[in-house]
CSV table of C-alpha atoms and ligand atoms in Angstrom, one decimal:
chain,number,residue,atom,x,y,z
A,1,GLU,CA,0.0,0.0,0.0
A,2,GLU,CA,3.0,2.2,0.0
A,3,ASP,CA,3.3,4.9,-2.6
A,4,MET,CA,5.2,3.0,-5.4
A,5,SER,CA,4.6,5.8,-8.0
A,6,SER,CA,8.4,6.4,-8.2
A,7,LEU,CA,8.8,2.9,-9.5
A,8,ASP,CA,8.5,1.6,-13.1
A,9,LYS,CA,5.4,-0.1,-14.2
A,10,ASN,CA,7.1,-3.5,-13.8
A,11,PRO,CA,9.5,-2.9,-11.0
A,12,SER,CA,12.1,-5.5,-10.2
A,13,LEU,CA,12.0,-7.1,-6.8
A,14,GLU,CA,15.2,-5.2,-5.9
A,15,ASP,CA,13.4,-1.9,-6.7
A,16,VAL,CA,10.4,-2.9,-4.5
A,17,LEU,CA,12.7,-3.8,-1.6
A,18,GLN,CA,14.6,-0.6,-2.0
A,19,GLN,CA,11.4,1.4,-1.9
A,20,ALA,CA,10.2,-0.5,1.1
A,21,HIS,CA,13.5,0.2,2.9
A,22,SER,CA,13.4,3.9,2.1
A,23,SER,CA,9.8,3.9,3.5
A,24,GLY,CA,11.1,2.6,6.8
A,25,TYR,CA,10.1,-1.1,6.5
A,26,ARG,CA,12.4,-3.7,8.0
A,27,LEU,CA,10.6,-6.8,7.1
A,28,VAL,CA,9.0,-7.7,3.7
A,29,TYR,CA,7.4,-10.9,2.7
A,30,VAL,CA,8.1,-12.2,-0.7
A,31,PHE,CA,5.6,-14.7,-2.1
A,32,ALA,CA,6.8,-17.1,-4.8
A,33,PRO,CA,4.1,-17.6,-7.6
A,34,PRO,CA,1.6,-20.3,-6.7
A,35,ARG,CA,2.3,-23.5,-8.4
A,36,PRO,CA,0.3,-26.7,-8.8
A,37,ALA,CA,0.7,-29.0,-5.8
A,38,ASN,CA,2.5,-31.6,-7.8
A,39,ALA,CA,4.9,-29.3,-9.6
A,40,SER,CA,8.5,-29.1,-8.4
A,41,PRO,CA,9.5,-26.3,-6.1
A,42,PRO,CA,11.2,-23.3,-7.5
A,43,LYS,CA,15.0,-23.1,-7.7
A,44,ALA,CA,16.7,-20.8,-5.2
A,45,GLY,CA,16.5,-17.2,-6.3
A,46,LEU,CA,14.0,-15.4,-4.1
A,47,PRO,CA,15.5,-13.4,-1.3
A,48,GLY,CA,15.2,-14.2,2.3
A,49,LEU,CA,14.4,-17.0,4.7
A,50,LEU,CA,11.9,-19.6,3.5
A,51,VAL,CA,9.4,-19.5,6.3
A,52,ASP,CA,6.2,-21.0,4.9
A,53,VAL,CA,4.8,-23.1,2.2
A,54,LYS,CA,1.2,-21.9,1.9
A,55,THR,CA,-1.0,-24.8,0.7
A,56,THR,CA,-4.4,-24.0,-0.8
A,57,TYR,CA,-7.2,-26.6,-0.6
A,58,SER,CA,-10.5,-26.5,-2.3
A,59,VAL,CA,-13.6,-28.7,-2.6
A,60,SER,CA,-16.9,-28.5,-4.5
A,61,LEU,CA,-19.6,-27.7,-2.0
A,62,PHE,CA,-21.8,-30.3,-3.7
A,63,SER,CA,-19.5,-33.1,-3.0
A,64,PHE,CA,-20.8,-33.1,0.6
A,65,ASP,CA,-23.7,-35.1,1.9
A,66,TYR,CA,-26.0,-32.7,3.6
A,67,ALA,CA,-27.3,-35.2,6.1
A,68,ALA,CA,-23.8,-36.3,7.0
A,69,LEU,CA,-22.7,-32.7,7.5
A,70,CYS,CA,-25.7,-32.2,9.9
A,71,GLN,CA,-24.9,-35.4,11.7
A,72,LYS,CA,-21.4,-34.2,12.4
A,73,ALA,CA,-22.2,-30.5,13.1
A,74,PHE,CA,-25.2,-31.1,15.4
A,75,ARG,CA,-24.7,-34.6,16.8
A,76,THR,CA,-21.0,-34.9,17.7
A,77,PRO,CA,-21.2,-36.1,21.3
A,78,GLY,CA,-20.1,-33.8,24.0
A,79,ILE,CA,-20.1,-30.5,22.1
A,80,ARG,CA,-22.5,-27.9,21.0
A,81,ILE,CA,-21.7,-25.4,18.2
A,82,ARG,CA,-23.2,-21.9,18.2
A,83,LYS,CA,-22.9,-18.9,15.9
A,84,HIS,CA,-21.0,-16.1,17.5
A,85,VAL,CA,-23.4,-13.2,18.1
A,86,VAL,CA,-22.4,-9.9,16.5
A,87,GLY,CA,-21.5,-7.3,19.2
A,88,SER,CA,-21.1,-9.8,22.0
A,89,GLY,CA,-17.3,-9.4,22.0
A,90,PHE,CA,-15.0,-12.3,22.7
A,91,SER,CA,-13.2,-14.0,25.5
A,92,ASN,CA,-9.6,-14.4,26.3
A,93,GLY,CA,-10.1,-18.1,25.7
A,94,LEU,CA,-11.1,-17.4,22.1
A,95,LYS,CA,-8.2,-15.1,21.6
A,96,GLN,CA,-5.8,-17.7,22.9
A,97,LEU,CA,-7.3,-20.3,20.5
A,98,ALA,CA,-6.7,-17.8,17.7
A,99,ILE,CA,-3.1,-17.4,18.8
A,100,ASP,CA,-2.7,-21.2,19.0
A,101,SER,CA,-4.0,-21.5,15.5
A,102,GLY,CA,-1.0,-19.6,14.2
A,103,VAL,CA,1.8,-21.8,15.7
A,104,TYR,CA,2.9,-22.9,12.2
A,105,SER,CA,2.4,-19.5,10.6
A,106,ARG,CA,5.2,-17.5,8.9
A,107,PHE,CA,5.0,-15.0,11.7
A,108,LYS,CA,5.9,-17.7,14.2
A,109,VAL,CA,8.5,-19.6,12.2
A,110,ASP,CA,11.0,-16.8,11.9
A,111,LYS,CA,12.4,-16.5,15.4
A,112,ASP,CA,13.4,-12.9,14.6
A,113,VAL,CA,9.7,-11.8,14.6
A,114,PRO,CA,9.0,-10.7,18.1
A,115,ASN,CA,6.4,-12.9,19.9
A,116,GLU,CA,4.2,-9.8,20.7
A,117,GLY,CA,4.0,-9.0,17.0
A,118,PHE,CA,2.9,-12.5,16.3
A,119,GLU,CA,0.3,-12.6,19.1
A,120,GLY,CA,-0.9,-9.1,18.2
A,121,MET,CA,-1.5,-10.3,14.7
A,122,PHE,CA,-3.5,-13.4,15.6
A,123,GLY,CA,-5.3,-11.5,18.3
A,124,ALA,CA,-6.3,-8.8,15.8
A,125,TRP,CA,-7.5,-11.5,13.4
A,126,ILE,CA,-10.0,-12.9,15.9
A,127,SER,CA,-11.2,-9.5,16.9
A,128,ASN,CA,-11.6,-8.5,13.3
A,129,SER,CA,-13.5,-11.8,12.7
A,130,VAL,CA,-16.0,-11.4,15.5
A,131,ASN,CA,-16.6,-7.8,14.5
A,132,ARG,CA,-17.1,-9.1,10.9
A,133,THR,CA,-14.4,-7.1,9.2
A,134,LEU,CA,-12.6,-10.3,8.2
A,135,ALA,CA,-15.3,-12.9,8.5
A,136,ASP,CA,-19.0,-13.2,7.8
A,137,GLU,CA,-19.6,-15.7,10.6
A,138,VAL,CA,-17.7,-17.3,13.4
A,139,PHE,CA,-18.9,-20.7,14.8
A,140,ILE,CA,-17.8,-21.7,18.2
A,141,ALA,CA,-17.7,-25.2,19.8
A,142,TYR,CA,-18.5,-25.4,23.5
A,143,GLU,CA,-18.5,-28.3,25.9
A,144,SER,CA,-22.2,-29.5,25.8
A,145,THR,CA,-22.5,-29.8,29.6
A,146,ASP,CA,-21.5,-26.2,29.8
A,147,ASP,CA,-24.8,-24.5,29.8
A,148,ALA,CA,-23.3,-21.1,30.3
A,149,CYS,CA,-21.3,-21.7,27.2
A,150,SER,CA,-18.3,-20.1,28.9
A,151,GLU,CA,-15.5,-22.5,27.7
A,152,GLU,CA,-14.7,-22.5,24.0
A,153,LEU,CA,-13.2,-25.7,22.7
A,154,GLY,CA,-12.7,-24.5,19.2
A,155,PHE,CA,-13.9,-22.1,16.5
A,156,ILE,CA,-14.1,-21.6,12.8
A,157,SER,CA,-14.5,-18.4,10.8
A,158,VAL,CA,-16.0,-18.2,7.3
A,159,ARG,CA,-16.3,-15.6,4.6
A,160,LYS,CA,-18.1,-15.5,1.3
A,161,VAL,CA,-15.9,-14.4,-1.6
A,162,GLY,CA,-17.7,-14.6,-5.0
A,163,ASN,CA,-19.0,-18.2,-5.4
A,164,SER,CA,-16.6,-19.6,-2.8
A,165,VAL,CA,-16.6,-19.7,0.9
A,166,SER,CA,-13.2,-19.4,2.4
A,167,ILE,CA,-12.2,-20.6,5.9
A,168,GLY,CA,-10.1,-18.0,7.8
A,169,LEU,CA,-9.1,-19.4,11.1
A,170,LEU,CA,-9.9,-22.9,12.4
A,171,ALA,CA,-8.7,-23.8,15.9
A,172,VAL,CA,-9.3,-26.6,18.4
A,173,SER,CA,-8.0,-26.4,21.9
A,174,ASP,CA,-5.2,-28.8,22.7
A,175,LYS,CA,-7.0,-30.6,25.5
A,176,ALA,CA,-10.0,-31.3,23.3
A,177,ARG,CA,-8.2,-33.1,20.5
A,178,ARG,CA,-9.5,-36.4,19.0
A,179,ARG,CA,-13.2,-35.6,19.8
A,180,GLY,CA,-14.2,-34.8,16.2
A,181,ILE,CA,-14.4,-31.0,16.9
A,182,ALA,CA,-12.6,-30.0,13.8
A,183,TYR,CA,-14.9,-32.1,11.6
A,184,ALA,CA,-17.9,-30.8,13.5
A,185,LEU,CA,-16.8,-27.2,12.9
A,186,LEU,CA,-15.9,-27.8,9.3
A,187,SER,CA,-19.4,-29.4,8.8
A,188,ARG,CA,-21.1,-26.5,10.4
A,189,ALA,CA,-19.1,-24.1,8.1
A,190,MET,CA,-20.1,-26.2,5.0
A,191,ILE,CA,-23.8,-26.1,6.0
A,192,TRP,CA,-23.5,-22.3,6.2
A,193,ALA,CA,-21.8,-22.3,2.8
A,194,LEU,CA,-24.5,-24.4,1.3
A,195,GLU,CA,-27.2,-22.0,2.7
A,196,GLU,CA,-25.3,-19.0,1.2
A,197,LEU,CA,-24.3,-20.5,-2.1
A,198,GLY,CA,-26.7,-23.4,-2.5
A,199,GLY,CA,-28.0,-22.2,-5.9
A,200,ASP,CA,-24.7,-22.1,-7.5
A,201,ASP,CA,-23.5,-25.5,-8.7
A,202,LYS,CA,-20.0,-24.3,-9.2
A,203,ALA,CA,-19.7,-23.1,-5.6
A,204,THR,CA,-16.6,-24.2,-3.7
A,205,ALA,CA,-15.0,-24.0,-0.3
A,206,THR,CA,-11.4,-23.1,0.1
A,207,VAL,CA,-8.9,-23.0,2.9
A,208,VAL,CA,-5.3,-21.9,3.0
A,209,THR,CA,-3.0,-23.6,5.5
A,210,GLN,CA,0.7,-23.9,6.2
A,211,GLY,CA,2.3,-26.9,4.6
A,212,ALA,CA,4.2,-27.4,7.9
A,213,ASN,CA,0.9,-27.9,9.7
A,214,ALA,CA,0.6,-31.6,8.9
A,215,PRO,CA,-2.3,-32.3,11.3
A,216,ALA,CA,-4.4,-29.5,9.7
A,217,CYS,CA,-3.5,-30.7,6.2
A,218,ALA,CA,-4.5,-34.3,7.0
A,219,CYS,CA,-7.7,-33.0,8.6
A,220,TYR,CA,-8.7,-31.1,5.4
A,221,GLU,CA,-7.8,-34.0,3.2
A,222,ARG,CA,-9.8,-36.5,5.2
A,223,PHE,CA,-12.7,-34.1,5.1
A,224,GLY,CA,-12.7,-34.0,1.3
A,225,PHE,CA,-10.6,-31.0,0.4
A,226,GLN,CA,-8.0,-31.4,-2.4
A,227,LYS,CA,-4.7,-29.7,-2.6
A,228,GLU,CA,-4.8,-27.1,-5.4
A,229,THR,CA,-1.6,-25.0,-5.2
A,230,VAL,CA,1.4,-24.4,-3.0
A,231,GLN,CA,3.4,-21.3,-2.6
A,232,GLU,CA,6.7,-20.5,-0.9
A,233,VAL,CA,6.9,-17.5,1.4
A,234,TYR,CA,10.1,-15.7,2.3
A,235,HIS,CA,10.9,-13.3,5.1
A,236,THR,CA,13.2,-10.7,3.8
A,237,TRP,CA,14.8,-8.6,6.4
A,238,LEU,CA,16.0,-5.2,5.2
A,239,PRO,CA,18.5,-3.8,4.5
A,240,LYS,CA,20.3,-7.2,4.5
A,241,HIS,CA,19.0,-8.0,1.0
A,242,LEU,CA,19.9,-4.7,-0.4
A,243,THR,CA,23.5,-4.7,0.5
A,244,SER,CA,24.3,-8.2,-1.0
A,245,PRO,CA,23.1,-9.2,-4.4
A,246,MET,CA,19.9,-11.2,-4.1
A,247,VAL,CA,20.9,-13.9,-6.5
A,248,PRO,CA,24.6,-14.3,-6.4
A,249,ALA,CA,25.9,-15.5,-9.7
A,250,ASP,CA,27.0,-18.8,-8.2
A,251,GLN,CA,23.6,-19.5,-6.8
A,252,ALA,CA,21.8,-18.7,-10.0
A,253,ASN,CA,23.9,-21.4,-11.7
A,254,PRO,CA,25.6,-23.3,-8.9
A,255,ILE,CA,28.7,-25.6,-9.4
A,256,PRO,CA,27.5,-28.9,-8.1
A,257,PHE,CA,28.9,-29.8,-4.7
A,258,CYS,CA,29.4,-33.3,-5.9
A,259,LYS,CA,28.5,-35.0,-9.2
A,260,GLN,CA,28.0,-38.7,-9.9
A,261,HIS,CA,29.5,-40.1,-13.0
A,262,PHE,CA,28.2,-43.4,-14.3
A,263,THR,CA,29.8,-45.4,-17.1
A,264,GLY,CA,26.6,-47.4,-17.8
A,265,LYS,CA,27.9,-50.7,-16.6
A,266,GLU,CA,27.1,-50.3,-12.9
A,267,LEU,CA,23.8,-52.2,-12.9
A,268,VAL,CA,25.3,-55.1,-14.8
A,269,TYR,CA,28.1,-55.3,-12.3
A,270,ALA,CA,25.8,-54.9,-9.3
A,271,THR,CA,23.7,-57.7,-10.7
A,272,GLN,CA,26.8,-59.9,-10.9
A,273,VAL,CA,27.6,-59.1,-7.3
A,274,ILE,CA,24.2,-60.1,-6.1
A,275,ASN,CA,24.2,-63.2,-8.2
A,276,SER,CA,27.5,-64.2,-6.6
A,277,GLY,CA,25.8,-64.4,-3.2
A,278,LEU,CA,27.3,-61.0,-2.0
A,279,ASP,CA,30.6,-62.6,-1.0
A,280,SER,CA,32.5,-59.5,0.0
A,281,ALA,CA,36.0,-61.0,-0.4
A,282,ALA,CA,35.2,-62.3,-3.8
A,283,ASN,CA,35.9,-61.0,-7.3
A,284,PHE,CA,34.9,-57.3,-7.2
A,285,THR,CA,36.4,-56.3,-3.8
A,286,MET,CA,39.7,-57.9,-4.7
A,287,GLN,CA,39.6,-56.4,-8.2
A,288,CYS,CA,39.0,-53.0,-6.7
A,289,ALA,CA,41.8,-53.2,-4.2
A,290,ALA,CA,44.2,-54.4,-6.9
A,291,LYS,CA,43.1,-51.5,-9.2
A,292,ILE,CA,43.7,-48.9,-6.5
A,293,GLN,CA,47.1,-50.4,-5.7
A,294,GLU,CA,48.0,-50.2,-9.4
A,295,LEU,CA,46.8,-46.5,-9.5
A,296,ILE,CA,48.7,-45.4,-6.3
A,297,GLY,CA,51.9,-47.2,-7.1
A,298,GLY,CA,54.7,-49.2,-5.7
A,299,ASP,CA,55.0,-47.7,-2.2
A,300,SER,CA,51.7,-49.3,-1.2
A,301,GLU,CA,52.4,-52.8,0.1
A,302,ARG,CA,48.6,-53.7,0.4
A,303,VAL,CA,45.3,-52.0,-0.2
A,304,ILE,CA,42.3,-53.2,1.8
A,305,MET,CA,38.8,-52.2,1.0
A,306,VAL,CA,36.7,-51.0,4.0
A,307,PRO,CA,33.2,-49.6,4.4
A,308,SER,CA,34.3,-45.9,4.8
A,309,GLY,CA,37.2,-43.4,5.3
A,310,THR,CA,36.3,-43.6,8.9
A,311,ALA,CA,36.8,-47.4,9.0
A,312,ALA,CA,40.2,-46.9,7.3
A,313,LEU,CA,41.3,-44.5,10.0
A,314,GLU,CA,40.0,-46.8,12.8
A,315,MET,CA,41.9,-49.7,11.2
A,316,ALA,CA,45.1,-47.6,11.1
A,317,ALA,CA,44.7,-46.6,14.7
A,318,LEU,CA,44.3,-50.3,15.6
A,319,LEU,CA,47.4,-51.3,13.6
A,320,CYS,CA,49.5,-48.7,15.5
A,321,GLU,CA,48.6,-50.5,18.7
A,322,LEU,CA,47.9,-47.3,20.5
A,323,GLN,CA,47.1,-47.5,24.2
A,324,PRO,CA,44.9,-45.3,26.4
A,325,GLY,CA,46.9,-42.1,27.4
A,326,ASP,CA,49.0,-42.2,24.2
A,327,GLU,CA,49.0,-39.0,22.2
A,328,VAL,CA,48.4,-38.4,18.4
A,329,ILE,CA,49.1,-35.1,16.7
A,330,LEU,CA,46.5,-34.0,14.2
A,331,PRO,CA,45.3,-30.7,12.6
A,332,SER,CA,42.8,-28.5,14.5
A,333,TYR,CA,40.6,-28.3,11.4
A,334,THR,CA,39.3,-31.6,9.9
A,335,PHE,CA,36.4,-34.0,9.8
A,336,SER,CA,35.5,-35.5,13.2
A,337,SER,CA,36.5,-39.1,12.2
A,338,THR,CA,40.2,-38.0,12.1
A,339,ALA,CA,40.1,-37.4,15.9
A,340,ASN,CA,37.4,-40.0,16.8
A,341,CYS,CA,39.3,-43.0,15.5
A,342,PHE,CA,41.9,-42.3,18.2
A,343,VAL,CA,39.7,-41.1,21.0
A,344,LEU,CA,37.8,-44.4,20.7
A,345,ARG,CA,41.0,-46.1,21.8
A,346,GLY,CA,41.5,-43.8,24.7
A,347,VAL,CA,44.2,-41.9,22.9
A,348,VAL,CA,44.5,-38.1,23.5
A,349,PRO,CA,44.3,-36.0,20.3
A,350,VAL,CA,46.7,-33.2,20.3
A,351,PHE,CA,45.5,-30.5,17.9
A,352,VAL,CA,48.0,-28.4,16.0
A,353,ASP,CA,46.8,-25.2,14.2
A,354,VAL,CA,46.4,-25.2,10.5
A,355,LYS,CA,47.9,-22.8,7.9
A,356,PHE,CA,45.9,-20.0,6.6
A,357,ALA,CA,46.9,-20.6,3.0
A,358,ASP,CA,45.7,-24.2,2.6
A,359,LEU,CA,44.0,-25.2,5.9
A,360,ASN,CA,46.6,-28.1,6.3
A,361,ILE,CA,48.5,-28.8,9.5
A,362,ASP,CA,51.2,-26.2,10.1
A,363,GLU,CA,54.3,-28.4,10.0
A,364,THR,CA,56.4,-25.8,11.7
A,365,LEU,CA,54.3,-26.2,14.9
A,366,ILE,CA,54.4,-30.0,15.1
A,367,GLU,CA,57.6,-30.5,16.9
A,368,ALA,CA,56.6,-28.3,19.8
A,369,ALA,CA,53.5,-30.5,20.4
A,370,ILE,CA,55.5,-33.7,20.7
A,371,THR,CA,55.8,-35.3,24.2
A,372,GLU,CA,57.1,-38.7,25.3
A,373,LYS,CA,53.6,-40.0,24.9
A,374,THR,CA,53.3,-39.1,21.3
A,375,LYS,CA,52.9,-42.1,19.0
A,376,ALA,CA,51.7,-40.8,15.7
A,377,ILE,CA,51.1,-37.9,13.5
A,378,CYS,CA,47.9,-37.9,11.5
A,379,CYS,CA,47.9,-35.4,8.8
A,380,VAL,CA,44.9,-34.4,6.6
A,381,HIS,CA,45.3,-33.4,3.0
A,382,TYR,CA,42.5,-30.9,3.1
A,383,ALA,CA,40.5,-30.7,-0.1
A,384,GLY,CA,43.1,-32.8,-1.8
A,385,ILE,CA,46.0,-30.2,-1.2
A,386,PRO,CA,49.0,-32.1,0.1
A,387,CYS,CA,50.5,-31.5,3.4
A,388,GLU,CA,54.3,-30.7,3.7
A,389,MET,CA,55.1,-34.4,3.7
A,390,ASP,CA,58.9,-34.1,3.6
A,391,THR,CA,59.0,-32.1,6.9
A,392,ILE,CA,56.4,-34.2,8.5
A,393,CYS,CA,58.1,-37.5,7.6
A,394,GLU,CA,61.5,-36.1,8.8
A,395,ILE,CA,60.0,-35.2,12.2
A,396,ALA,CA,58.3,-38.6,12.5
A,397,LYS,CA,61.5,-40.4,11.7
A,398,LYS,CA,63.4,-38.3,14.3
A,399,HIS,CA,60.9,-39.1,17.0
A,400,ASN,CA,60.0,-42.6,15.9
A,401,LEU,CA,56.4,-41.8,15.2
A,402,PHE,CA,53.9,-43.4,12.8
A,403,VAL,CA,52.5,-41.2,10.0
A,404,ILE,CA,48.9,-41.7,9.1
A,405,GLU,CA,47.7,-39.8,6.1
A,406,ASP,CA,44.1,-38.9,6.1
A,407,ALA,CA,43.7,-38.7,2.4
A,408,ALA,CA,40.0,-39.0,2.4
A,409,GLN,CA,39.7,-36.0,0.3
A,410,GLY,CA,43.0,-36.6,-1.6
A,411,PHE,CA,42.6,-39.8,-3.6
A,412,LEU,CA,44.9,-39.6,-6.7
A,413,SER,CA,46.3,-36.3,-5.7
A,414,THR,CA,50.0,-36.1,-5.5
A,415,TYR,CA,52.9,-34.5,-3.5
A,416,LYS,CA,56.1,-34.0,-5.5
A,417,GLY,CA,55.0,-36.7,-7.9
A,418,ARG,CA,54.1,-39.2,-5.1
A,419,GLN,CA,50.5,-40.4,-4.5
A,420,LEU,CA,48.9,-39.0,-1.3
A,421,GLY,CA,48.3,-41.9,1.0
A,422,THR,CA,51.5,-43.7,0.1
A,423,ILE,CA,54.0,-41.4,1.7
A,424,GLY,CA,53.4,-42.1,5.4
A,425,ASP,CA,52.9,-45.5,7.0
A,426,PHE,CA,49.2,-45.6,6.3
A,427,GLY,CA,47.0,-43.9,3.8
A,428,CYS,CA,43.2,-43.6,4.4
A,429,TYR,CA,40.9,-43.0,1.5
A,430,SER,CA,37.1,-42.3,1.4
A,431,PHE,CA,34.8,-43.0,-1.4
A,432,HIS,CA,31.9,-41.3,0.4
A,433,TYR,CA,29.3,-39.5,-1.8
A,434,THR,CA,31.2,-36.2,-1.6
A,435,LYS,CA,34.7,-37.4,-2.5
A,436,ASN,CA,36.8,-37.6,-5.6
A,437,ILE,CA,35.7,-41.1,-6.5
A,438,ILE,CA,32.5,-42.2,-5.0
A,439,CYS,CA,30.4,-45.3,-4.2
A,440,GLY,CA,27.9,-43.9,-1.8
A,441,GLU,CA,29.8,-45.0,1.2
A,442,GLY,CA,33.2,-46.7,1.0
A,443,GLY,CA,36.9,-46.4,1.8
A,444,ALA,CA,40.3,-48.0,1.5
A,445,LEU,CA,43.4,-48.4,3.6
A,446,SER,CA,46.8,-48.5,2.1
A,447,ILE,CA,49.6,-50.1,4.2
A,448,ASN,CA,52.9,-48.8,2.9
A,449,ARG,CA,56.3,-50.4,2.6
A,450,ASN,CA,55.7,-52.9,5.5
A,451,ARG,CA,54.9,-56.5,4.6
A,452,LYS,CA,54.5,-57.6,8.2
A,453,MET,CA,52.0,-54.8,8.9
A,454,ALA,CA,50.1,-55.6,5.7
A,455,GLY,CA,49.8,-59.3,6.9
A,456,ARG,CA,48.4,-58.0,10.3
A,457,ALA,CA,46.0,-55.7,8.5
A,458,MET,CA,44.6,-58.7,6.6
A,459,VAL,CA,44.0,-60.5,9.8
A,460,LEU,CA,42.3,-57.5,11.3
A,461,TRP,CA,40.2,-57.0,8.1
A,462,GLU,CA,39.0,-60.6,8.3
B,501,PLP,C1,39.2,-35.4,6.2
B,501,PLP,C2,38.3,-36.5,6.3
B,501,PLP,N1,38.5,-37.6,7.0
B,501,PLP,C3,37.7,-38.6,7.1
B,501,PLP,C4,36.5,-38.6,6.5
B,501,PLP,C5,35.7,-39.8,6.7
B,501,PLP,O1,35.3,-40.5,5.6
B,501,PLP,P1,33.9,-41.3,5.5
B,501,PLP,O2,32.8,-40.3,5.3
B,501,PLP,O3,34.1,-42.2,4.2
B,501,PLP,O4,33.8,-42.2,6.7
B,501,PLP,C6,36.2,-37.6,5.7
B,501,PLP,C7,34.9,-37.5,4.9
B,501,PLP,O5,33.8,-37.3,5.3
B,501,PLP,C8,37.0,-36.5,5.6
B,501,PLP,O6,36.7,-35.4,4.8
């Protein structure tokens, strides 16, 4: 309702937000265009926090059986439904029910909207319904033993718009659930709708609800309403969305975080695996380990396929025979498994800061962290960028420490021409969905230049 005359005929959303901001507004709702309920949701692009998916339901008034409506509206045991009388005001109970009806609303979902604002809005909605500004009728359900009709158990507000009756607010008190009150109120509202629009065979009833309000959606659907459209609603706090571009270029056409590549033979091979009785040590697992060993080269004494990068790290920790109280040095920034595999054995993780340039362990800080309890250095090749392996291996040699390479993110990446994961004593790879080569979940452990350790690893694997 602001004066938008300074804007073009077809202002862009940025222009509207700019205008709203200069008019002093802090919060603007942006509604995505309604779409059919079965169409896919819009791609990211509208500004703000998604706070609501408004779902519109509708039903032909003539799909209802009048007698059945009367049965529910007037014969549901334990309750009595009355029309609210114009001018008779409303109780705090009714106001509270109105507020309760908004728990899933967009005003409640964004925690930055003050509670008083939310309550004020729903309080205003009921007061404007009983004074008939926003509704033509309000039907209230009372406990039937309650002759004075003092305690409201629920209510529904209705309004006629063209040849449709729309339901505004519907609320049932928490303590009166499962008594059929919502159906009774809906039935009463439909009877009113038929009285008002009975002559029009195209007449409908509609209701808009929040997609998040699953009980309400289920209730309307069971009552006979059908989903028509859904519509995303965003809260846009100003000026946040004026200072940063609304659709950053990389969001408009994002680079996929991870992408699956299929060669076309996967199903054939998967079928062969299943037909082989799922023997994990058979054909494919061994072929895979052999292929990886061929790829990473001669420093790898043995490659063992494991269920995940985490499992590879845990196996390396076991092979190092670490005891509770031992210490392992690792970077302060990594995935939790790098530390957990040691902590699970009672080992103390000693975190060393990472370098600003590549987020890998700062090799110049390692030596200062070594104590007589230190047994290993676990370095992480973050995002496939190699750690300074010459320095790390030199320190390890000097202090007689194992070197475990967490190469979860570094499969087939190299350091000075050498494959990551084959430089230290152990290399741990992950084939998790987000990694360089993926199989959903998966991992491998490379045991390097140590035949005895490779033999022990096979026993452990078994
Ligand atoms: C650095 C690092 N270490 C270990 C892991 C664990 O691998 P996985 O998810 O296969 O258990 C991951 C991957 O999530 C990782 O990024």
